[in-house]
Coordinates of C-alpha atoms in Angstrom, one line a residue:
N154 CA 100.7 97.7 79.2
D155 CA 98.1 95.1 79.9
Y156 CA 100.5 93.4 82.3
I157 CA 101.2 96.6 84.1
E158 CA 97.5 97.3 84.4
R159 CA 96.8 93.8 85.9
A160 CA 99.9 94.0 88.2
V161 CA 98.9 97.4 89.5
S162 CA 95.3 96.4 90.0
E163 CA 96.4 93.3 91.8
H164 CA 98.6 95.2 94.2
L165 CA 96.1 97.9 94.8
N166 CA 93.4 95.4 95.8
I167 CA 95.5 93.4 98.1
N168 CA 97.9 95.8 99.9
N169 CA 98.2 99.3 101.4
L170 CA 101.2 100.6 99.5
S171 CA 102.7 104.0 98.8
L172 CA 103.4 104.8 95.1
K173 CA 107.1 104.4 95.9
E174 CA 106.6 100.8 97.2
L175 CA 104.4 100.0 94.2
R176 CA 107.1 101.2 91.8
Y177 CA 109.7 99.1 93.5
K178 CA 107.5 96.0 93.4
L179 CA 106.7 96.4 89.8
L180 CA 110.2 97.2 88.7
S181 CA 111.4 94.1 90.6
K182 CA 109.0 92.1 88.4
G183 CA 110.9 93.2 85.3
I184 CA 108.7 96.0 84.1
K185 CA 110.6 98.7 82.2
A186 CA 110.9 101.9 84.1
N187 CA 109.8 104.1 81.2
D188 CA 106.6 102.0 80.7
L189 CA 105.8 102.1 84.4
E190 CA 106.3 105.9 84.6
D191 CA 104.1 106.4 81.5
Y192 CA 101.4 104.3 83.2
I193 CA 101.7 106.2 86.5
Y194 CA 101.6 109.6 84.7
A195 CA 98.4 108.5 82.8
H196 CA 96.7 107.3 86.0
K197 CA 98.0 110.0 88.4
E198 CA 94.7 111.0 89.9
E199 CA 93.6 107.5 90.6
L200 CA 97.0 106.5 92.1
D201 CA 97.1 109.6 94.3
E202 CA 93.7 108.8 95.6
Y203 CA 94.8 105.3 96.3
E204 CA 97.9 106.4 98.2
V205 CA 95.8 108.8 100.4
N206 CA 93.3 106.0 101.2
S207 CA 96.1 103.6 101.9
A208 CA 97.8 106.0 104.3
K209 CA 94.4 106.6 105.9
N210 CA 94.0 102.8 106.4
I211 CA 97.4 102.6 108.1
I212 CA 96.7 105.6 110.3
L213 CA 93.4 104.0 111.4
K214 CA 95.1 100.7 112.2
K215 CA 98.1 102.1 114.1
Q216 CA 96.7 105.3 115.7
N217 CA 96.1 103.6 119.1
S218 CA 99.6 102.2 119.3
M219 CA 101.6 105.2 118.0
D220 CA 101.6 108.9 118.6
E221 CA 101.0 111.2 115.6
Q222 CA 104.7 112.1 115.0
S223 CA 105.8 108.5 115.1
L224 CA 103.0 107.6 112.7
I225 CA 104.0 110.3 110.3
Q226 CA 107.6 109.1 110.4
Y227 CA 106.5 105.5 109.8
L228 CA 104.5 106.5 106.8
L229 CA 107.4 108.7 105.4
K230 CA 109.8 105.7 105.8
K231 CA 107.3 103.6 103.8
G232 CA 107.5 106.1 100.9
Y233 CA 104.3 108.1 101.4
R234 CA 104.4 111.7 100.4
M235 CA 103.9 114.3 103.1
D236 CA 100.9 115.9 101.2
C237 CA 99.2 112.5 101.1
I238 CA 99.9 111.9 104.8
K239 CA 98.5 115.3 105.8
Q240 CA 95.4 114.7 103.6
A241 CA 94.8 111.2 105.1
N242 CA 95.5 112.4 108.6
G243 CA 93.0 115.3 108.2
D244 CA 90.3 112.8 106.9
V245 CA 90.7 110.5 109.9

């Protein structure tokens, strides 16, 4: 659990990731799926807020070079959930 905590914290501070991307990165490091899901469930609110902020950062960075529909498709392909995209887009 300490390793999961450190790994998640490290990724959250460095990257703009969707929760799906974060899951894949941590699973590829050898973290057991059950342990990871338990951690995500226990920290759901914090991780959801992170995902919205991450989507918002990407929207701000790419809004001048992409139209809104292309940007939404880009975020969906990266694993962001539509509710997070809508919330982030509304905040921009």
